[in-house]
Amino acid sequence: MNFDIAIIGGGPAGYTAAERAGANGLKTVLFEKKAIGGVCLNEGCIPTKTLLYSAKILDSVKAASKYGVSAESPSFDLSKIMSRKDKTVKMLTGGVKMTVNSYGVTIVEKEAFIEGEKDGQIHISCSGETYFVKYLLVCTGSDTVIPPIPGLSETAYWTSKEALEVKQLPKTLVIIGGGVIGMEFASFFNSMGVKVHVVEMMAEILGVMDKETSGMLRSEYTKRGVTFYLNTKVVEVNPHGVVIEKDGKTSTIEAEQLLLSVGRKANLSGVGLDKLNIELLRNGVKVDEHLLTSYPRVYACGDITGYSLLAHTAIREAEVAINHILGVEDRMNYECVPGVVYTNPEVAGVGKTEEELIKQGIPYRVSKLPMAYSGRFVAENEQGNGLCKLIQDEKGKIIGCHMLGNPVSELIVIAGIAIQKGYTVEEFQKTVFPHPTVGEIYHEIMF
């Protein structure tokens, strides 16, 4: 039971670290108490996007007449949509497990605990066995936040997990929380014909994302029948609905089903971080630019850091941590991590927002254009709404980009590379974009 490295948690951070460590000759053990792939593959990113793609196809069929295509009486089969989601999850989690195994990694599908260190080795206990390791990566992810709302414990509700397993659609749905997860579920259920209400405490949906594109998305879904309650607090839930308060006045939203989507919190308890006196910071484990914790040879990656709760962030953090163990120069850079909302239309952003720069008192310049300046966008999005916004510093260096429209989830990485490489608008302008593509909007916006 001696290993070079132990990894606790088999989500995107954990399985990426295991693959990298195994591929570089480190004797590796990976512990996962639930299912390989973590929340992302099993209860988050992949199943959600699978459902959203079915909804997107349904939206396209409903709008087919705009493109000169006849598609009368479009319908859907919820059981088949859910079955396809389950099949997709099974295929991808199986693929991840196979890949990890191919690098000689020992997978232990049981719960592991940190016991401490002795004689230069970190001790991990799991199901009555003790594992001795030189390095440790803690990648235990996050859990859904359950807010202390009066009446919640006596009321049936969904979290994202239950919403992904729905067998029968409600007629009405109240979503508490208008962040990324809340809006993606609002998008899906709205496309499925459910009357959706979104309650958000902040002045705009989508949290810290760019407010202009967030507002445009909200306006689009308002037109589709979603009702938004901004600057609104939930004060009580009961069998009749959700009691809300705004400007000192209370009212009740009647709904058949309630979905909680107010965020996630790092899994800090139960793994044994206290046995090594690992330092915490705000809502997660404190790490440096190499993802090293306050304890030598112990790293933390993914949601447990409480910093950027995104699967692609976790993957990159794992790469940085393993590179540091291997002696390869690498550092984590959060300035170029994109955020995407997979609604229809999509929203994406990377780098600084205007709101962030104003708050920090940093001068900036903005260039923006409607996505209609792209010929292909017009051809594929009949009367579609969209925006591309580039933010530059005083020297013309690109420091932010925010977009609304399809397929901005695929385009935002281009701006992310520009930010990572420190390109100015003049340097970025020399990039040749194929015609016609939606990505040409970058070239148009730089004139």
GROMACS .gro file of C-alpha atoms in nm:
model
  447
    1MET     CA    1   0.000   0.000   0.000
    2ASN     CA    2   0.288   0.236  -0.079
    3PHE     CA    3   0.229   0.494  -0.351
    4ASP     CA    4   0.401   0.803  -0.486
    5ILE     CA    5   0.076   0.996  -0.487
    6ALA     CA    6  -0.280   0.960  -0.357
    7ILE     CA    7  -0.571   1.152  -0.501
    8ILE     CA    8  -0.893   1.183  -0.301
    9GLY     CA    9  -1.185   1.257  -0.534
   10GLY     CA   10  -1.244   1.129  -0.887
   11GLY     CA   11  -1.403   1.435  -1.049
   12PRO     CA   12  -1.241   1.639  -1.329
   13ALA     CA   13  -0.951   1.750  -1.105
   14GLY     CA   14  -0.897   1.404  -0.960
   15TYR     CA   15  -0.911   1.195  -1.277
   16THR     CA   16  -0.702   1.448  -1.471
   17ALA     CA   17  -0.435   1.442  -1.199
   18ALA     CA   18  -0.444   1.060  -1.192
   19GLU     CA   19  -0.399   1.037  -1.569
   20ARG     CA   20  -0.110   1.287  -1.570
   21ALA     CA   21   0.061   1.127  -1.271
   22GLY     CA   22   0.025   0.774  -1.407
   23ALA     CA   23   0.142   0.877  -1.754
   24ASN     CA   24   0.460   1.020  -1.599
   25GLY     CA   25   0.548   0.706  -1.408
   26LEU     CA   26   0.418   0.798  -1.064
   27LYS     CA   27   0.263   0.510  -0.873
   28THR     CA   28  -0.085   0.650  -0.819
   29VAL     CA   29  -0.397   0.561  -0.621
   30LEU     CA   30  -0.728   0.737  -0.684
   31PHE     CA   31  -1.008   0.727  -0.425
   32GLU     CA   32  -1.370   0.803  -0.518
   33LYS     CA   33  -1.655   0.725  -0.279
   34LYS     CA   34  -1.941   0.773  -0.529
   35ALA     CA   35  -1.876   0.756  -0.904
   36ILE     CA   36  -1.575   0.830  -1.122
   37GLY     CA   37  -1.630   1.156  -1.304
   38GLY     CA   38  -1.761   1.337  -0.997
   39VAL     CA   39  -2.050   1.581  -1.001
   40CYS     CA   40  -1.955   1.712  -1.347
   41LEU     CA   41  -2.001   1.389  -1.538
   42ASN     CA   42  -2.270   1.234  -1.319
   43GLU     CA   43  -2.488   1.515  -1.183
   44GLY     CA   44  -2.374   1.839  -1.348
   45CYS     CA   45  -2.206   1.951  -1.668
   46ILE     CA   46  -2.263   1.652  -1.896
   47PRO     CA   47  -2.621   1.548  -1.806
   48THR     CA   48  -2.732   1.912  -1.800
   49LYS     CA   49  -2.585   1.987  -2.142
   50THR     CA   50  -2.735   1.667  -2.283
   51LEU     CA   51  -3.082   1.779  -2.175
   52LEU     CA   52  -3.021   2.132  -2.299
   53TYR     CA   53  -2.924   2.002  -2.642
   54SER     CA   54  -3.253   1.813  -2.666
   55ALA     CA   55  -3.430   2.137  -2.570
   56LYS     CA   56  -3.230   2.330  -2.829
   57ILE     CA   57  -3.334   2.086  -3.102
   58LEU     CA   58  -3.697   2.125  -2.993
   59ASP     CA   59  -3.661   2.506  -3.009
   60SER     CA   60  -3.513   2.474  -3.359
   61VAL     CA   61  -3.797   2.254  -3.479
   62LYS     CA   62  -4.053   2.500  -3.343
   63ALA     CA   63  -3.879   2.779  -3.536
   64ALA     CA   64  -3.832   2.574  -3.855
   65SER     CA   65  -4.087   2.774  -4.053
   66LYS     CA   66  -3.864   3.082  -4.026
   67TYR     CA   67  -3.611   2.892  -4.236
   68GLY     CA   68  -3.859   2.773  -4.494
   69VAL     CA   69  -3.886   2.427  -4.342
   70SER     CA   70  -4.218   2.266  -4.254
   71ALA     CA   71  -4.233   2.088  -3.920
   72GLU     CA   72  -4.589   2.066  -3.800
   73SER     CA   73  -4.688   1.987  -3.441
   74PRO     CA   74  -4.340   1.931  -3.290
   75SER     CA   75  -4.344   1.715  -2.976
   76PHE     CA   76  -4.102   1.538  -2.743
   77ASP     CA   77  -4.076   1.223  -2.534
   78LEU     CA   78  -3.939   1.309  -2.189
   79SER     CA   79  -3.854   0.947  -2.106
   80LYS     CA   80  -3.640   0.918  -2.421
   81ILE     CA   81  -3.469   1.250  -2.346
   82MET     CA   82  -3.382   1.123  -1.998
   83SER     CA   83  -3.275   0.784  -2.132
   84ARG     CA   84  -3.037   0.949  -2.378
   85LYS     CA   85  -2.895   1.159  -2.093
   86ASP     CA   86  -2.830   0.847  -1.885
   87LYS     CA   87  -2.670   0.670  -2.183
   88THR     CA   88  -2.440   0.966  -2.247
   89VAL     CA   89  -2.332   0.982  -1.882
   90LYS     CA   90  -2.266   0.609  -1.870
   91MET     CA   91  -2.058   0.617  -2.187
   92LEU     CA   92  -1.842   0.910  -2.072
   93THR     CA   93  -1.787   0.793  -1.714
   94GLY     CA   94  -1.693   0.450  -1.847
   95GLY     CA   95  -1.449   0.615  -2.086
   96VAL     CA   96  -1.285   0.814  -1.808
   97LYS     CA   97  -1.246   0.506  -1.591
   98MET     CA   98  -1.093   0.313  -1.881
   99THR     CA   99  -0.846   0.594  -1.953
  100VAL     CA  100  -0.739   0.624  -1.589
  101ASN     CA  101  -0.689   0.247  -1.571
  102SER     CA  102  -0.480   0.252  -1.889
  103TYR     CA  103  -0.214   0.458  -1.708
  104GLY     CA  104  -0.174   0.198  -1.435
  105VAL     CA  105  -0.364   0.396  -1.171
  106THR     CA  106  -0.514   0.199  -0.883
  107ILE     CA  107  -0.880   0.302  -0.844
  108VAL     CA  108  -1.043   0.249  -0.505
  109GLU     CA  109  -1.415   0.324  -0.516
  110LYS     CA  110  -1.453   0.380  -0.143
  111GLU     CA  111  -1.430   0.675   0.097
  112ALA     CA  112  -1.081   0.778   0.208
  113PHE     CA  113  -0.962   0.981   0.506
  114ILE     CA  114  -0.639   1.163   0.588
  115GLU     CA  115  -0.489   1.024   0.909
  116GLY     CA  116  -0.174   1.238   0.932
  117GLU     CA  117   0.197   1.204   0.854
  118LYS     CA  118   0.468   0.989   1.005
  119ASP     CA  119   0.827   0.923   0.897
  120GLY     CA  120   0.793   1.137   0.586
  121GLN     CA  121   0.483   0.960   0.457
  122ILE     CA  122   0.123   1.078   0.456
  123HIS     CA  123  -0.119   0.816   0.586
  124ILE     CA  124  -0.455   0.760   0.416
  125SER     CA  125  -0.712   0.518   0.556
  126CYS     CA  126  -0.978   0.354   0.344
  127SER     CA  127  -1.205   0.064   0.430
  128GLY     CA  128  -0.973  -0.077   0.696
  129GLU     CA  129  -0.656  -0.038   0.486
  130THR     CA  130  -0.378   0.219   0.530
  131TYR     CA  131  -0.206   0.374   0.230
  132PHE     CA  132   0.134   0.544   0.261
  133VAL     CA  133   0.208   0.818   0.010
  134LYS     CA  134   0.463   1.092  -0.056
  135TYR     CA  135   0.225   1.336  -0.224
  136LEU     CA  136  -0.146   1.398  -0.174
  137LEU     CA  137  -0.402   1.578  -0.391
  138VAL     CA  138  -0.734   1.661  -0.226
  139CYS     CA  139  -1.006   1.699  -0.490
  140THR     CA  140  -1.325   1.638  -0.293
  141GLY     CA  141  -1.536   1.888  -0.488
  142SER     CA  142  -1.843   2.069  -0.362
  143ASP     CA  143  -2.201   2.022  -0.244
  144THR     CA  144  -2.524   2.205  -0.317
  145VAL     CA  145  -2.593   2.489  -0.075
  146ILE     CA  146  -2.924   2.443   0.110
  147PRO     CA  147  -3.024   2.787   0.246
  148PRO     CA  148  -3.197   2.820   0.586
  149ILE     CA  149  -3.535   2.920   0.444
  150PRO     CA  150  -3.828   2.885   0.687
  151GLY     CA  151  -4.055   2.598   0.587
  152LEU     CA  152  -3.801   2.433   0.358
  153SER     CA  153  -3.755   2.125   0.575
  154GLU     CA  154  -4.131   2.058   0.558
  155THR     CA  155  -4.158   2.120   0.182
  156ALA     CA  156  -4.065   1.893  -0.107
  157TYR     CA  157  -3.804   2.052  -0.333
  158TRP     CA  158  -3.551   1.970  -0.602
  159THR     CA  159  -3.181   2.040  -0.618
  160SER     CA  160  -3.004   2.005  -0.953
  161LYS     CA  161  -2.966   1.632  -0.883
  162GLU     CA  162  -3.342   1.569  -0.864
  163ALA     CA  163  -3.412   1.804  -1.155
  164LEU     CA  164  -3.190   1.586  -1.374
  165GLU     CA  165  -3.393   1.278  -1.287
  166VAL     CA  166  -3.742   1.418  -1.350
  167LYS     CA  167  -3.992   1.167  -1.489
  168GLN     CA  168  -4.290   1.401  -1.516
  169LEU     CA  169  -4.287   1.773  -1.589
  170PRO     CA  170  -4.456   2.010  -1.346
  171LYS     CA  171  -4.691   2.273  -1.485
  172THR     CA  172  -4.519   2.549  -1.289
  173LEU     CA  173  -4.169   2.574  -1.142
  174VAL     CA  174  -4.009   2.830  -0.908
  175ILE     CA  175  -3.629   2.842  -0.928
  176ILE     CA  176  -3.463   3.005  -0.627
  177GLY     CA  177  -3.139   3.146  -0.764
  178GLY     CA  178  -3.076   3.305  -1.103
  179GLY     CA  179  -2.713   3.205  -1.138
  180VAL     CA  180  -2.565   2.986  -1.411
  181ILE     CA  181  -2.722   2.660  -1.291
  182GLY     CA  182  -3.058   2.824  -1.226
  183MET     CA  183  -3.069   2.981  -1.570
  184GLU     CA  184  -2.973   2.660  -1.747
  185PHE     CA  185  -3.260   2.479  -1.579
  186ALA     CA  186  -3.490   2.774  -1.654
  187SER     CA  187  -3.391   2.736  -2.020
  188PHE     CA  188  -3.458   2.362  -2.028
  189PHE     CA  189  -3.794   2.366  -1.851
  190ASN     CA  190  -3.911   2.670  -2.045
  191SER     CA  191  -3.842   2.486  -2.372
  192MET     CA  192  -4.033   2.188  -2.234
  193GLY     CA  193  -4.343   2.404  -2.185
  194VAL     CA  194  -4.320   2.457  -1.807
  195LYS     CA  195  -4.417   2.796  -1.665
  196VAL     CA  196  -4.094   2.909  -1.495
  197HIS     CA  197  -4.040   3.173  -1.225
  198VAL     CA  198  -3.684   3.277  -1.128
  199VAL     CA  199  -3.622   3.450  -0.794
  200GLU     CA  200  -3.286   3.627  -0.757
  201MET     CA  201  -3.160   3.834  -0.462
  202MET     CA  202  -2.919   4.037  -0.676
  203ALA     CA  203  -3.007   4.317  -0.918
  204GLU     CA  204  -2.929   4.096  -1.220
  205ILE     CA  205  -2.908   3.727  -1.308
  206LEU     CA  206  -2.583   3.531  -1.361
  207GLY     CA  207  -2.393   3.662  -1.060
  208VAL     CA  208  -2.056   3.819  -1.144
  209MET     CA  209  -2.085   3.775  -1.520
  210ASP     CA  210  -2.107   4.080  -1.749
  211LYS     CA  211  -2.427   4.266  -1.669
  212GLU     CA  212  -2.504   4.380  -2.025
  213THR     CA  213  -2.510   4.030  -2.175
  214SER     CA  214  -2.685   3.895  -1.863
  215GLY     CA  215  -2.959   4.154  -1.902
  216MET     CA  216  -2.998   4.071  -2.270
  217LEU     CA  217  -3.040   3.702  -2.187
  218ARG     CA  218  -3.300   3.785  -1.921
  219SER     CA  219  -3.492   3.997  -2.172
  220GLU     CA  220  -3.490   3.711  -2.422
  221TYR     CA  221  -3.632   3.465  -2.170
  222THR     CA  222  -3.887   3.717  -2.049
  223LYS     CA  223  -4.020   3.721  -2.406
  224ARG     CA  224  -4.042   3.342  -2.389
  225GLY     CA  225  -4.258   3.351  -2.079
  226VAL     CA  226  -4.012   3.320  -1.789
  227THR     CA  227  -4.097   3.555  -1.502
  228PHE     CA  228  -3.804   3.711  -1.314
  229TYR     CA  229  -3.807   3.857  -0.963
  230LEU     CA  230  -3.485   4.058  -0.912
  231ASN     CA  231  -3.367   4.220  -0.587
  232THR     CA  232  -3.607   3.975  -0.425
  233LYS     CA  233  -3.565   3.767  -0.111
  234VAL     CA  234  -3.737   3.435  -0.037
  235VAL     CA  235  -3.873   3.460   0.317
  236GLU     CA  236  -4.069   3.135   0.336
  237VAL     CA  237  -4.176   2.828   0.141
  238ASN     CA  238  -4.489   2.627   0.206
  239PRO     CA  239  -4.712   2.375   0.027
  240HIS     CA  240  -4.889   2.661  -0.150
  241GLY     CA  241  -4.579   2.821  -0.300
  242VAL     CA  242  -4.290   3.059  -0.232
  243VAL     CA  243  -4.330   3.374  -0.022
  244ILE     CA  244  -4.106   3.654  -0.149
  245GLU     CA  245  -4.020   4.003  -0.028
  246LYS     CA  246  -3.923   4.307  -0.234
  247ASP     CA  247  -3.906   4.668  -0.119
  248GLY     CA  248  -4.065   4.568   0.210
  249LYS     CA  249  -4.370   4.409   0.047
  250THR     CA  250  -4.444   4.036   0.050
  251SER     CA  251  -4.631   3.822  -0.201
  252THR     CA  252  -4.665   3.453  -0.288
  253ILE     CA  253  -4.566   3.275  -0.609
  254GLU     CA  254  -4.785   2.969  -0.648
  255ALA     CA  255  -4.601   2.676  -0.806
  256GLU     CA  256  -4.625   2.301  -0.835
  257GLN     CA  257  -4.250   2.247  -0.794
  258LEU     CA  258  -3.955   2.422  -0.628
  259LEU     CA  259  -3.591   2.406  -0.744
  260LEU     CA  260  -3.308   2.529  -0.520
  261SER     CA  261  -3.013   2.674  -0.708
  262VAL     CA  262  -2.832   2.920  -0.483
  263GLY     CA  263  -2.479   2.791  -0.532
  264ARG     CA  264  -2.234   2.527  -0.418
  265LYS     CA  265  -1.988   2.503  -0.128
  266ALA     CA  266  -1.653   2.328  -0.097
  267ASN     CA  267  -1.649   1.983   0.068
  268LEU     CA  268  -1.414   2.060   0.357
  269SER     CA  269  -1.541   1.829   0.631
  270GLY     CA  270  -1.498   1.457   0.674
  271VAL     CA  271  -1.179   1.413   0.471
  272GLY     CA  272  -0.934   1.487   0.756
  273LEU     CA  273  -0.785   1.823   0.659
  274ASP     CA  274  -0.758   1.902   1.030
  275LYS     CA  275  -0.516   1.611   1.080
  276LEU     CA  276  -0.257   1.809   0.883
  277ASN     CA  277  -0.373   2.153   1.004
  278ILE     CA  278  -0.426   2.261   0.644
  279GLU     CA  279  -0.500   2.632   0.626
  280LEU     CA  280  -0.837   2.748   0.493
  281LEU     CA  281  -0.918   3.074   0.316
  282ARG     CA  282  -1.270   3.217   0.289
  283ASN     CA  283  -1.484   2.922   0.175
  284GLY     CA  284  -1.213   2.678   0.069
  285VAL     CA  285  -0.862   2.543   0.108
  286LYS     CA  286  -0.587   2.803   0.071
  287VAL     CA  287  -0.347   2.724  -0.215
  288ASP     CA  288  -0.063   2.902  -0.393
  289GLU     CA  289  -0.012   2.941  -0.768
  290HIS     CA  290   0.103   2.578  -0.787
  291LEU     CA  291  -0.209   2.457  -0.597
  292LEU     CA  292   0.011   2.367  -0.301
  293THR     CA  293  -0.160   2.395   0.038
  294SER     CA  294  -0.002   2.520   0.361
  295TYR     CA  295   0.118   2.164   0.423
  296PRO     CA  296   0.425   2.041   0.227
  297ARG     CA  297   0.350   1.789  -0.051
  298VAL     CA  298  -0.027   1.829  -0.013
  299TYR     CA  299  -0.219   1.994  -0.298
  300ALA     CA  300  -0.584   2.090  -0.341
  301CYS     CA  301  -0.757   2.124  -0.679
  302GLY     CA  302  -1.108   2.190  -0.803
  303ASP     CA  303  -1.411   2.312  -0.611
  304ILE     CA  304  -1.250   2.246  -0.273
  305THR     CA  305  -1.045   2.566  -0.315
  306GLY     CA  306  -1.375   2.757  -0.323
  307TYR     CA  307  -1.234   2.992  -0.587
  308SER     CA  308  -1.354   2.896  -0.935
  309LEU     CA  309  -1.612   2.618  -0.920
  310LEU     CA  310  -1.581   2.512  -1.283
  311ALA     CA  311  -1.482   2.175  -1.428
  312HIS     CA  312  -1.236   2.323  -1.677
  313THR     CA  313  -1.072   2.523  -1.396
  314ALA     CA  314  -1.033   2.202  -1.198
  315ILE     CA  315  -0.872   2.026  -1.494
  316ARG     CA  316  -0.618   2.303  -1.542
  317GLU     CA  317  -0.544   2.318  -1.168
  318ALA     CA  318  -0.474   1.945  -1.168
  319GLU     CA  319  -0.231   1.985  -1.457
  320VAL     CA  320  -0.047   2.263  -1.270
  321ALA     CA  321  -0.027   2.058  -0.948
  322ILE     CA  322   0.112   1.748  -1.119
  323ASN     CA  323   0.361   1.959  -1.315
  324HIS     CA  324   0.483   2.110  -0.989
  325ILE     CA  325   0.534   1.763  -0.842
  326LEU     CA  326   0.725   1.662  -1.156
  327GLY     CA  327   0.941   1.974  -1.146
  328VAL     CA  328   0.790   2.124  -1.460
  329GLU     CA  329   0.752   2.503  -1.451
  330ASP     CA  330   0.382   2.590  -1.454
  331ARG     CA  331   0.156   2.834  -1.271
  332MET     CA  332  -0.220   2.875  -1.244
  333ASN     CA  333  -0.362   3.179  -1.422
  334TYR     CA  334  -0.727   3.255  -1.345
  335GLU     CA  335  -0.740   3.565  -1.568
  336CYS     CA  336  -0.812   3.358  -1.879
  337VAL     CA  337  -1.063   3.103  -1.744
  338PRO     CA  338  -1.387   3.130  -1.948
  339GLY     CA  339  -1.734   3.107  -1.800
  340VAL     CA  340  -2.023   2.977  -2.011
  341VAL     CA  341  -2.400   2.961  -1.968
  342TYR     CA  342  -2.546   2.694  -2.198
  343THR     CA  343  -2.884   2.852  -2.244
  344ASN     CA  344  -3.029   2.916  -2.591
  345PRO     CA  345  -2.879   3.161  -2.682
  346GLU     CA  346  -2.554   3.097  -2.499
  347VAL     CA  347  -2.366   3.350  -2.286
  348ALA     CA  348  -1.990   3.343  -2.236
  349GLY     CA  349  -1.725   3.562  -2.080
  350VAL     CA  350  -1.355   3.564  -1.999
  351GLY     CA  351  -1.129   3.809  -1.819
  352LYS     CA  352  -1.237   4.137  -1.664
  353THR     CA  353  -1.592   4.273  -1.666
  354GLU     CA  354  -1.680   4.640  -1.684
  355GLU     CA  355  -1.836   4.619  -1.337
  356GLU     CA  356  -1.515   4.474  -1.193
  357LEU     CA  357  -1.296   4.742  -1.354
  358ILE     CA  358  -1.524   5.026  -1.241
  359LYS     CA  359  -1.519   4.894  -0.885
  360GLN     CA  360  -1.139   4.876  -0.891
  361GLY     CA  361  -1.104   5.219  -1.052
  362ILE     CA  362  -0.911   5.081  -1.350
  363PRO     CA  363  -0.940   5.276  -1.679
  364TYR     CA  364  -1.056   5.074  -1.981
  365ARG     CA  365  -1.200   5.095  -2.331
  366VAL     CA  366  -1.485   4.892  -2.480
  367SER     CA  367  -1.546   4.785  -2.839
  368LYS     CA  368  -1.872   4.606  -2.912
  369LEU     CA  369  -2.088   4.498  -3.202
  370PRO     CA  370  -2.416   4.310  -3.249
  371MET     CA  371  -2.350   3.951  -3.360
  372ALA     CA  372  -2.549   4.043  -3.675
  373TYR     CA  373  -2.225   4.187  -3.814
  374SER     CA  374  -2.132   3.822  -3.878
  375GLY     CA  375  -2.292   3.699  -4.199
  376ARG     CA  376  -2.305   3.341  -4.082
  377PHE     CA  377  -2.472   3.439  -3.755
  378VAL     CA  378  -2.748   3.612  -3.953
  379ALA     CA  379  -2.784   3.310  -4.183
  380GLU     CA  380  -2.821   3.066  -3.892
  381ASN     CA  381  -3.004   3.277  -3.633
  382GLU     CA  382  -3.318   3.418  -3.791
  383GLN     CA  383  -3.390   3.745  -3.610
  384GLY     CA  384  -3.153   3.625  -3.339
  385ASN     CA  385  -3.013   3.855  -3.074
  386GLY     CA  386  -2.644   3.871  -2.991
  387LEU     CA  387  -2.351   4.083  -2.878
  388CYS     CA  388  -1.972   4.070  -2.880
  389LYS     CA  389  -1.785   4.301  -2.641
  390LEU     CA  390  -1.406   4.337  -2.616
  391ILE     CA  391  -1.253   4.519  -2.319
  392GLN     CA  392  -0.906   4.671  -2.351
  393ASP     CA  393  -0.674   4.847  -2.111
  394GLU     CA  394  -0.527   5.191  -2.181
  395LYS     CA  395  -0.251   5.038  -2.394
  396GLY     CA  396  -0.496   4.847  -2.612
  397LYS     CA  397  -0.426   4.506  -2.454
  398ILE     CA  398  -0.729   4.277  -2.445
  399ILE     CA  399  -0.831   4.210  -2.085
  400GLY     CA  400  -1.191   4.090  -2.122
  401CYS     CA  401  -1.450   3.958  -2.364
  402HIS     CA  402  -1.822   3.897  -2.318
  403MET     CA  403  -2.060   3.746  -2.572
  404LEU     CA  404  -2.424   3.650  -2.623
  405GLY     CA  405  -2.537   3.425  -2.908
  406ASN     CA  406  -2.474   3.082  -3.056
  407PRO     CA  407  -2.215   2.931  -3.055
  408VAL     CA  408  -2.023   3.162  -2.817
  409SER     CA  409  -1.933   2.866  -2.591
  410GLU     CA  410  -1.697   2.759  -2.870
  411LEU     CA  411  -1.575   3.110  -2.957
  412ILE     CA  412  -1.487   3.246  -2.612
  413VAL     CA  413  -1.166   3.042  -2.595
  414ILE     CA  414  -1.023   3.256  -2.879
  415ALA     CA  415  -1.049   3.564  -2.658
  416GLY     CA  416  -0.914   3.361  -2.366
  417ILE     CA  417  -0.600   3.284  -2.565
  418ALA     CA  418  -0.562   3.652  -2.654
  419ILE     CA  419  -0.581   3.743  -2.283
  420GLN     CA  420  -0.341   3.464  -2.184
  421LYS     CA  421  -0.086   3.573  -2.445
  422GLY     CA  422  -0.126   3.941  -2.366
  423TYR     CA  423  -0.232   4.040  -2.717
  424THR     CA  424  -0.318   4.396  -2.804
  425VAL     CA  425  -0.611   4.462  -3.036
  426GLU     CA  426  -0.359   4.544  -3.310
  427GLU     CA  427  -0.186   4.206  -3.268
  428PHE     CA  428  -0.516   4.019  -3.247
  429GLN     CA  429  -0.637   4.193  -3.563
  430LYS     CA  430  -0.371   4.011  -3.767
  431THR     CA  431  -0.546   3.678  -3.706
  432VAL     CA  432  -0.716   3.550  -4.021
  433PHE     CA  433  -1.067   3.419  -3.955
  434PRO     CA  434  -1.227   3.193  -4.218
  435HIS     CA  435  -1.531   3.332  -4.400
  436PRO     CA  436  -1.813   3.290  -4.334
  437THR     CA  437  -1.787   3.204  -3.965
  438VAL     CA  438  -1.944   3.353  -3.654
  439GLY     CA  439  -1.590   3.398  -3.519
  440GLU     CA  440  -1.533   3.674  -3.776
  441ILE     CA  441  -1.712   3.902  -3.532
  442TYR     CA  442  -1.375   3.938  -3.356
  443HIS     CA  443  -1.219   4.083  -3.670
  444GLU     CA  444  -1.515   4.313  -3.734
  445ILE     CA  445  -1.516   4.449  -3.380
  446MET     CA  446  -1.150   4.551  -3.396
  447PHE     CA  447  -1.189   4.808  -3.675
   0.00000   0.00000   0.00000
